[in-house]
Coordinates of C-alpha atoms and ligand atoms in Angstrom, one line a residue:
X14 CA 42.1 -79.8 206.1
X15 CA 44.0 -77.5 203.7
X16 CA 47.2 -76.5 205.5
X17 CA 50.0 -74.1 204.6
X18 CA 53.3 -75.4 206.0
X19 CA 56.1 -72.8 206.1
X20 CA 59.6 -74.1 206.3
X21 CA 58.2 -77.6 205.5
X22 CA 61.4 -78.7 203.6
X23 CA 63.4 -78.4 206.8
X24 CA 64.1 -81.0 209.5
X25 CA 61.0 -80.9 211.7
X26 CA 58.7 -79.6 209.0
X27 CA 59.4 -82.5 206.6
X28 CA 58.8 -85.1 209.3
X29 CA 55.6 -83.4 210.3
X30 CA 54.4 -83.3 206.6
X31 CA 54.6 -87.1 206.6
X32 CA 52.1 -87.5 209.4
X33 CA 49.9 -84.7 208.0
X34 CA 49.7 -86.4 204.6
X35 CA 49.0 -89.8 206.3
X36 CA 46.2 -88.2 208.2
X37 CA 44.6 -87.1 205.0
X38 CA 45.4 -83.4 205.0
X39 CA 46.1 -81.4 201.9
X40 CA 49.4 -79.5 202.1
X41 CA 50.9 -76.5 200.5
X42 CA 54.5 -76.2 201.6
X43 CA 56.5 -73.0 201.2
X44 CA 60.2 -72.8 201.8
X45 CA 62.9 -70.6 200.5
X46 CA 65.4 -73.5 200.8
X47 CA 67.9 -71.3 202.7
X48 CA 68.6 -74.2 205.0
X49 CA 67.1 -77.3 203.2
X50 CA 66.8 -79.1 199.9
X51 CA 63.6 -79.8 197.9
X52 CA 64.7 -83.4 197.9
X53 CA 63.4 -83.8 201.4
X54 CA 59.9 -83.2 200.1
X55 CA 60.4 -85.7 197.3
X56 CA 61.2 -88.2 199.9
X57 CA 58.2 -87.2 202.0
X58 CA 56.0 -88.0 198.9
X59 CA 57.9 -91.2 198.3
X60 CA 57.4 -92.4 201.9
X61 CA 53.7 -91.5 202.0
X62 CA 52.8 -92.3 198.4
X63 CA 50.9 -89.0 198.4
X64 CA 51.6 -85.7 196.9
X65 CA 51.8 -82.2 198.2
X66 CA 52.2 -78.8 196.5
X67 CA 55.7 -77.2 197.0
X68 CA 56.3 -73.5 196.3
X69 CA 59.7 -72.0 196.7
X70 CA 59.0 -68.7 198.3
X71 CA 59.9 -66.5 201.2
X72 CA 57.5 -65.9 204.1
X73 CA 58.6 -62.2 204.0
X74 CA 56.8 -62.0 200.6
X75 CA 53.4 -61.0 202.0
X76 CA 51.7 -60.8 198.6
X77 CA 52.9 -64.3 197.6
X78 CA 51.7 -65.6 201.0
X79 CA 48.3 -64.0 200.6
X80 CA 47.8 -65.3 197.1
X81 CA 48.8 -68.8 198.1
X82 CA 46.4 -68.8 201.0
X83 CA 43.6 -67.5 198.8
X84 CA 44.1 -69.7 195.8
X85 CA 44.4 -72.9 197.9
X86 CA 41.7 -72.0 200.3
X87 CA 44.0 -72.5 203.3
X88 CA 42.4 -73.1 206.7
X89 CA 45.4 -73.3 209.0
X90 CA 49.1 -72.4 209.0
X91 CA 51.9 -74.4 210.6
X92 CA 54.8 -72.1 210.8
X93 CA 58.2 -73.7 211.0
X94 CA 60.1 -71.3 208.8
X95 CA 62.9 -69.5 210.6
X96 CA 66.7 -69.3 211.2
X97 CA 67.8 -71.4 214.1
X98 CA 71.5 -71.2 214.8
X99 CA 72.0 -69.7 218.3
X100 CA 75.6 -68.7 217.8
X101 CA 75.1 -67.2 214.3
X102 CA 72.2 -65.2 215.7
X103 CA 74.6 -63.1 217.8
X104 CA 76.8 -62.5 214.7
X105 CA 74.0 -61.4 212.4
X106 CA 71.1 -60.4 214.6
X107 CA 69.4 -58.2 212.1
X108 CA 69.0 -61.1 209.7
X109 CA 67.5 -63.2 212.5
X110 CA 65.0 -60.5 213.5
X111 CA 64.2 -59.8 209.9
X112 CA 63.6 -63.4 209.0
X113 CA 62.0 -64.7 212.2
X114 CA 60.1 -61.6 213.4
X115 CA 59.7 -59.7 210.1
X116 CA 58.8 -62.9 208.3
X117 CA 56.2 -63.8 210.8
X118 CA 54.7 -60.3 210.6
X119 CA 54.4 -60.6 206.9
X120 CA 52.8 -64.0 207.2
X121 CA 50.3 -62.7 209.8
X122 CA 49.3 -59.8 207.6
X123 CA 48.7 -62.2 204.7
X124 CA 46.7 -64.4 207.1
X125 CA 44.5 -61.6 208.2
X126 CA 43.8 -60.5 204.7
X127 CA 43.0 -64.0 203.6
X128 CA 40.9 -64.5 206.8
X129 CA 42.9 -67.5 208.0
X130 CA 42.8 -67.5 211.8
X131 CA 44.5 -70.7 212.8
X132 CA 48.3 -70.6 213.5
X133 CA 50.6 -73.2 215.0
X134 CA 54.0 -71.7 215.8
X135 CA 57.4 -73.5 216.3
X136 CA 58.6 -72.0 219.6
X137 CA 61.4 -73.3 221.7
X138 CA 62.4 -74.2 225.3
X139 CA 65.0 -71.5 224.8
X140 CA 62.2 -69.0 225.9
X141 CA 62.7 -70.3 229.5
X142 CA 66.3 -69.0 229.6
X143 CA 68.2 -70.5 232.5
X144 CA 65.3 -72.0 234.5
X145 CA 65.5 -71.9 238.4
X146 CA 64.2 -75.4 238.7
X147 CA 63.4 -78.4 236.5
X148 CA 61.0 -79.8 235.2
X149 CA 59.8 -76.7 233.4
X150 CA 56.0 -76.0 233.2
X151 CA 54.5 -73.6 230.7
X152 CA 53.9 -70.9 233.3
X153 CA 57.7 -70.5 234.1
X154 CA 59.1 -67.0 233.6
X155 CA 60.2 -66.3 230.1
X156 CA 63.4 -64.6 229.0
X157 CA 66.2 -65.0 226.3
X158 CA 69.9 -64.9 226.2
X159 CA 70.6 -64.4 222.5
X160 CA 68.9 -62.9 219.4
X161 CA 67.5 -66.3 218.3
X162 CA 65.8 -66.7 221.7
X163 CA 64.5 -63.1 221.6
X164 CA 63.1 -63.7 218.1
X165 CA 61.1 -66.7 219.4
X166 CA 59.9 -64.7 222.5
X167 CA 59.0 -61.7 220.3
X168 CA 56.9 -63.8 218.0
X169 CA 55.2 -65.4 221.0
X170 CA 54.3 -61.9 222.3
X171 CA 53.1 -60.8 218.9
X172 CA 50.9 -63.8 218.5
X173 CA 49.5 -63.4 222.0
X174 CA 48.8 -59.7 221.4
X175 CA 47.1 -60.5 218.1
X176 CA 44.9 -63.2 219.8
X177 CA 44.0 -60.8 222.6
X178 CA 43.0 -58.1 220.0
X179 CA 40.9 -60.4 217.9
X180 CA 39.5 -63.4 219.8
X181 CA 38.5 -65.4 216.8
X182 CA 42.2 -66.4 216.4
X183 CA 43.4 -69.8 217.5
X184 CA 47.1 -69.4 218.3
X185 CA 49.1 -72.4 219.4
X186 CA 52.7 -72.0 220.7
X187 CA 54.6 -75.3 220.7
X188 CA 57.8 -75.1 222.8
X189 CA 60.0 -77.8 221.6
X190 CA 62.8 -79.2 223.8
X191 CA 65.7 -81.0 221.9
X192 CA 64.5 -82.6 218.7
X193 CA 66.6 -85.6 217.5
X194 CA 66.2 -88.8 215.4
X195 CA 64.8 -89.3 212.0
X196 CA 62.0 -91.0 210.2
X197 CA 62.3 -94.8 210.6
X198 CA 62.6 -95.3 206.9
X199 CA 66.1 -93.6 207.0
X200 CA 65.0 -91.6 203.9
X201 CA 64.8 -88.2 205.7
X202 CA 66.6 -86.8 208.7
X203 CA 68.5 -83.8 210.0
X204 CA 71.0 -82.4 207.5
X205 CA 72.9 -79.5 209.2
X206 CA 74.9 -77.1 207.1
X207 CA 78.6 -77.3 207.9
X208 CA 79.9 -78.5 211.3
X209 CA 76.8 -79.3 213.5
X210 CA 76.2 -77.1 216.5
X211 CA 73.9 -79.6 218.1
X212 CA 75.0 -82.7 220.0
X213 CA 73.3 -85.6 218.2
X214 CA 74.2 -84.6 214.6
X215 CA 77.7 -84.0 215.8
X216 CA 77.9 -87.4 217.4
X217 CA 76.4 -89.0 214.3
X218 CA 79.1 -87.3 212.1
X219 CA 81.9 -88.6 214.4
X220 CA 80.3 -92.1 214.1
X221 CA 80.4 -91.9 210.3
X222 CA 83.9 -90.6 210.3
X223 CA 83.3 -87.1 209.0
X224 CA 84.4 -85.6 212.3
X225 CA 87.3 -86.9 214.5
X226 CA 85.9 -86.7 218.0
X227 CA 83.2 -85.2 220.2
X228 CA 84.1 -82.2 222.4
X229 CA 82.0 -82.5 225.6
X230 CA 81.4 -78.9 226.6
X231 CA 82.1 -79.1 230.4
X232 CA 81.9 -81.9 232.9
X233 CA 81.7 -79.7 236.0
X234 CA 77.9 -78.9 235.9
X235 CA 75.8 -79.7 239.0
X236 CA 74.4 -82.8 237.3
X237 CA 74.9 -86.5 238.1
X238 CA 77.9 -87.0 235.7
X239 CA 78.8 -83.3 235.4
X240 CA 77.7 -82.9 231.8
X241 CA 74.7 -81.0 230.6
X242 CA 71.2 -82.6 230.8
X243 CA 68.6 -82.1 228.1
X244 CA 65.1 -83.4 227.2
X245 CA 65.8 -85.1 223.8
X246 CA 62.6 -85.8 221.9
X247 CA 62.2 -88.0 218.8
X248 CA 61.2 -85.9 215.8
X249 CA 58.4 -88.3 215.0
X250 CA 56.9 -87.7 218.5
X251 CA 57.3 -84.0 217.9
X252 CA 55.5 -84.4 214.5
X253 CA 52.7 -86.2 216.3
X254 CA 52.4 -83.3 218.7
X255 CA 51.7 -81.0 215.7
X256 CA 48.9 -83.3 214.5
X257 CA 47.4 -83.4 218.0
X258 CA 47.5 -79.6 218.2
X259 CA 46.0 -79.1 214.8
X260 CA 43.1 -81.5 215.6
X261 CA 42.5 -80.0 219.0
X262 CA 42.9 -76.3 218.4
X263 CA 41.8 -75.6 214.8
X264 CA 38.8 -73.2 215.2
X265 CA 39.1 -73.4 219.0
X266 CA 39.7 -69.7 219.6
X267 CA 42.3 -68.8 222.2
X268 CA 46.0 -68.9 223.0
X269 CA 47.3 -72.4 223.6
X270 CA 50.8 -73.1 224.9
X271 CA 52.5 -76.5 225.3
X272 CA 55.8 -77.9 226.1
X273 CA 56.7 -80.7 223.7
X274 CA 59.2 -82.8 225.6
X275 CA 59.4 -86.2 227.1
X276 CA 59.8 -85.2 230.7
X277 CA 63.1 -87.2 230.9
X278 CA 66.6 -85.7 230.8
X279 CA 69.8 -87.3 229.6
X280 CA 73.3 -86.1 229.9
X281 CA 75.9 -85.6 227.1
X282 CA 77.7 -88.7 228.2
X283 CA 74.5 -90.8 228.3
X284 CA 73.7 -89.6 224.7
X285 CA 77.2 -90.5 223.5
X286 CA 76.9 -94.0 225.0
X287 CA 73.4 -94.6 223.6
X288 CA 74.6 -93.6 220.2
X289 CA 77.7 -95.8 220.4
X290 CA 75.4 -98.7 221.2
X291 CA 73.1 -98.0 218.3
X292 CA 75.8 -97.7 215.7
X293 CA 78.1 -100.3 217.3
X294 CA 81.1 -98.0 216.9
X295 CA 83.4 -96.1 219.3
X296 CA 82.6 -92.4 219.7
X297 CA 85.9 -90.8 220.8
X298 CA 85.6 -87.7 223.0
X299 CA 87.5 -85.1 224.9
X300 CA 86.2 -82.9 227.7
X301 CA 86.6 -79.2 226.8
X302 CA 85.5 -75.8 228.2
X303 CA 81.9 -75.1 228.9
X304 CA 80.2 -73.5 225.9
X305 CA 79.2 -69.9 226.6
X306 CA 75.5 -69.5 227.2
X307 CA 74.9 -73.2 228.1
X308 CA 72.8 -74.2 231.1
X309 CA 73.2 -77.2 233.3
X310 CA 69.7 -78.8 233.0
X311 CA 66.7 -78.3 230.9
X312 CA 63.7 -80.7 230.8
X313 CA 60.0 -80.4 230.4
X314 CA 57.0 -81.1 232.5
X315 CA 54.8 -82.4 229.6
X316 CA 51.7 -82.9 231.7
X317 CA 49.7 -80.1 230.1
X318 CA 50.2 -81.4 226.6
X319 CA 49.1 -84.9 227.8
X320 CA 46.0 -83.5 229.5
X321 CA 44.9 -81.0 226.8
X322 CA 46.1 -82.6 223.6
X323 CA 46.1 -86.2 224.8
X324 CA 49.6 -86.3 223.4
X325 CA 52.8 -87.7 225.0
X326 CA 56.1 -88.8 223.6
X327 CA 56.3 -92.6 223.1
X328 CA 59.8 -93.1 221.6
X329 CA 62.9 -93.6 223.8
X330 CA 66.6 -93.2 223.5
X331 CA 67.0 -96.4 221.5
X332 CA 64.6 -95.2 218.7
X333 CA 66.1 -91.7 218.7
X334 CA 69.7 -93.1 218.2
X335 CA 68.9 -96.0 215.9
X336 CA 66.7 -93.9 213.6
X337 CA 69.3 -91.1 213.5
X338 CA 72.0 -93.6 212.7
X339 CA 69.9 -95.3 210.0
X340 CA 69.6 -91.9 208.2
X341 CA 73.2 -90.9 208.8
X342 CA 74.7 -94.2 207.6
X343 CA 72.4 -94.5 204.6
X344 CA 73.1 -90.9 203.5
X345 CA 76.4 -89.9 205.0
X346 CA 76.2 -86.6 203.1
X347 CA 72.6 -85.9 203.9
X348 CA 70.5 -84.6 201.0
X349 CA 73.7 -83.7 199.0
X350 CA 73.4 -85.7 195.8
Ligands
LIG420 P1 65.3 -76.2 209.6 O1 66.3 -75.1 209.3 O2 65.6 -77.5 209.2 O3 63.9 -75.8 209.0 C1 63.5 -74.4 208.8 C2 63.1 -74.2 207.3 O4 62.6 -72.9 207.1 C3 64.3 -74.5 206.4 O5 63.8 -75.4 205.4 C4 64.5 -73.1 205.8 O6 65.0 -73.2 204.4 C5 63.2 -72.4 205.9 N1 63.2 -71.0 206.0 C6 64.0 -70.2 206.8 N2 63.7 -68.9 206.6 C7 62.7 -68.9 205.6 C8 62.0 -67.8 205.0 N3 62.2 -66.5 205.3 N4 61.0 -68.1 204.1 C9 60.8 -69.4 203.8 N5 61.4 -70.5 204.4 C10 62.4 -70.2 205.3 O7 65.0 -76.1 211.2 P2 64.1 -77.1 212.1 O8 65.0 -77.7 213.0 O9 63.2 -77.9 211.2 O10 63.2 -76.0 212.9 C11 61.9 -75.7 212.5 C12 61.4 -74.6 213.4 O11 61.5 -75.1 214.8 C13 62.3 -73.3 213.4 O12 61.4 -72.2 213.6 C14 63.1 -73.5 214.7 O13 63.5 -72.2 215.2 C15 62.2 -74.2 215.6 N6 62.9 -75.0 216.6 C16 63.9 -75.9 216.3 C17 64.5 -76.6 217.3 C18 65.7 -77.6 216.9 O14 66.5 -77.8 217.8 N7 65.7 -78.1 215.7 C19 64.2 -76.5 218.6 C20 63.2 -75.6 218.9 C21 62.5 -74.8 217.9
LIG421 C1 73.0 -80.2 224.1 C2 74.0 -80.5 225.1 C3 75.8 -79.0 225.1 C4 77.4 -80.1 221.2 C5 69.9 -75.8 221.3 C6 69.4 -74.4 221.2 C7 67.9 -74.4 221.6 C8 67.1 -75.4 220.7 C9 67.8 -76.7 220.7 C10 66.2 -74.2 218.9 C11 74.5 -79.3 225.8 C12 76.3 -80.3 224.8 C13 76.7 -80.0 222.3 C14 78.8 -80.6 221.3 C15 78.5 -80.9 223.6 N1 67.1 -74.9 219.4 N2 77.2 -80.4 223.6 N3 79.2 -80.9 222.5 O1 72.1 -76.2 223.5 O2 70.3 -77.7 224.5 O3 69.8 -76.3 222.6 O4 69.1 -76.6 220.4 O5 65.3 -73.7 219.4 O6 67.5 -73.1 221.5 O7 70.1 -73.6 222.2 O8 71.3 -78.2 222.3 O9 72.4 -80.0 221.0 O10 73.5 -77.8 221.1 O11 73.4 -79.2 223.2 O12 78.9 -81.3 224.7 O13 79.5 -80.6 220.3 O14 75.1 -81.1 224.5 O15 76.8 -78.3 226.0 O16 74.7 -79.7 227.2 P1 71.0 -77.0 223.3 P2 72.7 -78.8 221.8

């Protein structure tokens, strides 16, 4: 199939491109490189021994999107492009809405014009807000607590309304839990800008000596060890979920929603311990204040994805941490050359 991948130079997109190429798909990747380097895509081609077309462009450029879709006879769009830093989204909300919501609208207009009706969208478990109970199923109430989360929820709503208005559309909303890990080659992985906001990249940078110690944000949550519990999922499992969704839902009209998680929660301290084991180093830490906006527990019920997509996560904590460490230790400065 001929697929347009937006944001494909980024963390999840680049890992997904590997599996898409290996499955024989033809890829046109567009990315404005606002949070990534083109080197990630060179590595994707090195790993797979196959080529893809990369165009540096912005999803907000409707004309460019339309022309690319037409000239490459695109059949489906996998839409990763977006800004994703929760804290930053409260500081510059207009940029977040412009990029994530405005960008998706431009992309959808181009798709309508080019008559491409298959869309797979990167949503997030953040759309469940602070859930009343865990595990979370897809029919839980939706809400948001920051502009980033609202932008995901708004795009979900837009895609749902679009599908309802024009039933030939196939819209797939993939709600990712907490993606971690790297390709087992160690050639690509997560490369955050500045000091990482997320737990695993932060721990990895402590392990490599770029950061002094981990701050554990609160140990008085109502969880077994008092620290926050999340559903960490290996990025290669997540990538596989996209392939499954593409195969199942392309030209299958409707609105399809899935949790992509493992169904298993781990605490901050458990993650720290698993990473220390993987890298055979100490990870010093201090307990600090809770981070505003954080919740105690968040983990998926992945049964629907298993049933409808025949997909489930296969990789555990050991693969997540050893693969992340292979990438971090091989390239301590990420894609910076
Ligand atoms: P990432 O920042 O590594 O990748 C996003 C890519 O999109 C980057 O390469 C960036 O340069 C590009 N981009 C941003 N705005 C663009 C625009 N206007 N035009 C073209 N390209 C643009 O992030 P990621 O972790 O790979 O996340 C991919 C998607 O998954 C995002 O939509 C994100 O919100 C969503 N998501 C991520 C997580 C997570 O924890 N990583 C969790 C849930 C959902
Ligand atoms: C995990 C746990 C922290 C850093 C975020 C977004 C969410 C989604 C995934 C995009 C929590 C604790 C963290 C640190 C810590 N992204 N922690 N010290 O908050 O579950 O989810 O990324 O859609 O929208 O909110 O992930 O990795 O930031 O935190 O103690 O230095 O680690 O309190 O319990 P989170 P995270």
